[in-house]
């Protein structure tokens, strides 16, 4: 039994893309809105900015993470990555 072969018309892919693009854009915007609505609150590491701030804390300054996660700090004496258990300044 011979199998039929489909050959799309010229420009069909471009026509489909133009037809679907507005719906894809709308759906992407809806997903973005819902993701922001459902995301956990964010906390941000803020230092005092003086000369007494530890180097690892200077490096972490401005770092923002979801409230349910820990900040990422790099230890200067071991070179390993650690996480801080507390939040200096939630925002």
Tab-separated table of C-alpha atoms in Angstrom:
chain	number	residue	atom	x	y	z
A	1	UNK	CA	0.000	0.000	0.000
A	2	UNK	CA	1.423	3.374	-1.014
A	3	UNK	CA	1.664	6.059	1.619
A	4	UNK	CA	0.512	9.568	0.822
A	5	UNK	CA	3.076	12.296	1.307
A	6	UNK	CA	2.056	15.728	2.541
A	7	UNK	CA	3.753	18.704	0.962
A	8	UNK	CA	2.833	22.028	2.599
A	9	UNK	CA	2.013	25.006	0.424
A	10	UNK	CA	4.687	27.656	0.026
A	11	UNK	CA	4.621	30.181	2.851
A	12	UNK	CA	2.352	28.047	5.049
A	13	UNK	CA	4.808	28.085	7.950
A	14	UNK	CA	5.012	31.884	7.895
A	15	UNK	CA	1.218	32.188	7.723
A	16	UNK	CA	0.792	29.866	10.691
A	17	UNK	CA	3.418	31.774	12.676
A	18	UNK	CA	1.603	35.081	12.010
A	19	UNK	CA	-1.729	33.544	13.041
A	20	UNK	CA	-0.405	31.967	16.241
A	21	UNK	CA	1.984	34.707	17.419
A	22	UNK	CA	-0.659	36.900	19.123
A	23	UNK	CA	-2.070	33.929	21.057
A	24	UNK	CA	1.397	32.733	22.072
A	25	UNK	CA	2.266	36.271	23.246
A	26	UNK	CA	-0.993	36.518	25.255
A	27	UNK	CA	-0.449	33.120	26.885
A	28	UNK	CA	3.161	34.011	27.754
A	29	UNK	CA	1.966	37.229	29.423
A	30	UNK	CA	-0.644	35.295	31.423
A	31	UNK	CA	2.008	32.815	32.571
A	32	UNK	CA	4.288	35.700	33.619
A	33	UNK	CA	1.504	37.352	35.650
A	34	UNK	CA	0.606	34.075	37.395
A	35	UNK	CA	4.252	33.222	38.092
A	36	UNK	CA	4.773	36.605	39.750
A	37	UNK	CA	1.549	36.226	41.735
A	38	UNK	CA	2.460	32.752	43.000
A	39	UNK	CA	6.178	33.381	43.594
A	40	UNK	CA	7.354	33.518	47.216
A	41	UNK	CA	8.334	36.908	48.666
A	42	UNK	CA	11.917	38.010	47.990
A	43	UNK	CA	14.553	39.040	50.519
A	44	UNK	CA	17.598	41.163	49.700
A	45	UNK	CA	21.013	41.219	51.415
A	46	UNK	CA	21.916	44.763	52.455
A	47	UNK	CA	25.197	45.717	54.158
A	48	UNK	CA	26.033	48.881	56.076
A	49	UNK	CA	28.637	49.688	53.425
A	50	UNK	CA	31.367	50.660	55.874
A	51	UNK	CA	34.922	49.298	56.188
A	52	UNK	CA	33.872	46.755	58.836
A	53	UNK	CA	31.732	44.673	56.483
A	54	UNK	CA	33.177	41.207	55.880
A	55	UNK	CA	34.403	40.583	52.311
A	56	UNK	CA	31.887	37.773	51.819
A	57	UNK	CA	29.099	40.105	52.902
A	58	UNK	CA	30.289	42.832	50.534
A	59	UNK	CA	30.120	40.256	47.759
A	60	UNK	CA	26.578	39.289	48.803
A	61	UNK	CA	25.370	42.890	48.989
A	62	UNK	CA	22.334	43.370	46.781
A	63	UNK	CA	21.764	39.625	46.341
A	64	UNK	CA	18.042	38.876	46.157
A	65	UNK	CA	16.629	35.383	46.711
A	66	UNK	CA	13.180	33.920	47.320
A	67	UNK	CA	12.280	34.182	50.999
A	68	UNK	CA	12.252	30.405	51.396
A	69	UNK	CA	15.886	30.019	50.180
A	70	UNK	CA	19.226	30.930	51.728
A	71	UNK	CA	21.694	33.524	50.504
A	72	UNK	CA	24.796	32.223	48.735
A	73	UNK	CA	28.110	33.255	50.297
A	74	UNK	CA	31.651	32.305	49.329
A	75	UNK	CA	34.024	31.653	52.197
A	76	UNK	CA	37.321	33.482	51.728
A	77	UNK	CA	39.383	31.041	53.759
A	78	UNK	CA	38.265	27.783	52.108
A	79	UNK	CA	37.073	28.951	48.702
A	80	UNK	CA	33.906	26.897	49.111
A	81	UNK	CA	30.365	28.069	48.650
A	82	UNK	CA	28.173	28.250	51.740
A	83	UNK	CA	24.664	29.455	52.452
A	84	UNK	CA	23.627	31.916	55.118
A	85	UNK	CA	20.793	30.757	57.329
A	86	UNK	CA	19.381	34.158	58.143
A	87	UNK	CA	18.207	37.202	56.279
A	88	UNK	CA	19.807	40.490	57.364
A	89	UNK	CA	17.167	42.642	55.671
A	90	UNK	CA	14.012	41.200	54.121
A	91	UNK	CA	12.476	43.393	51.406
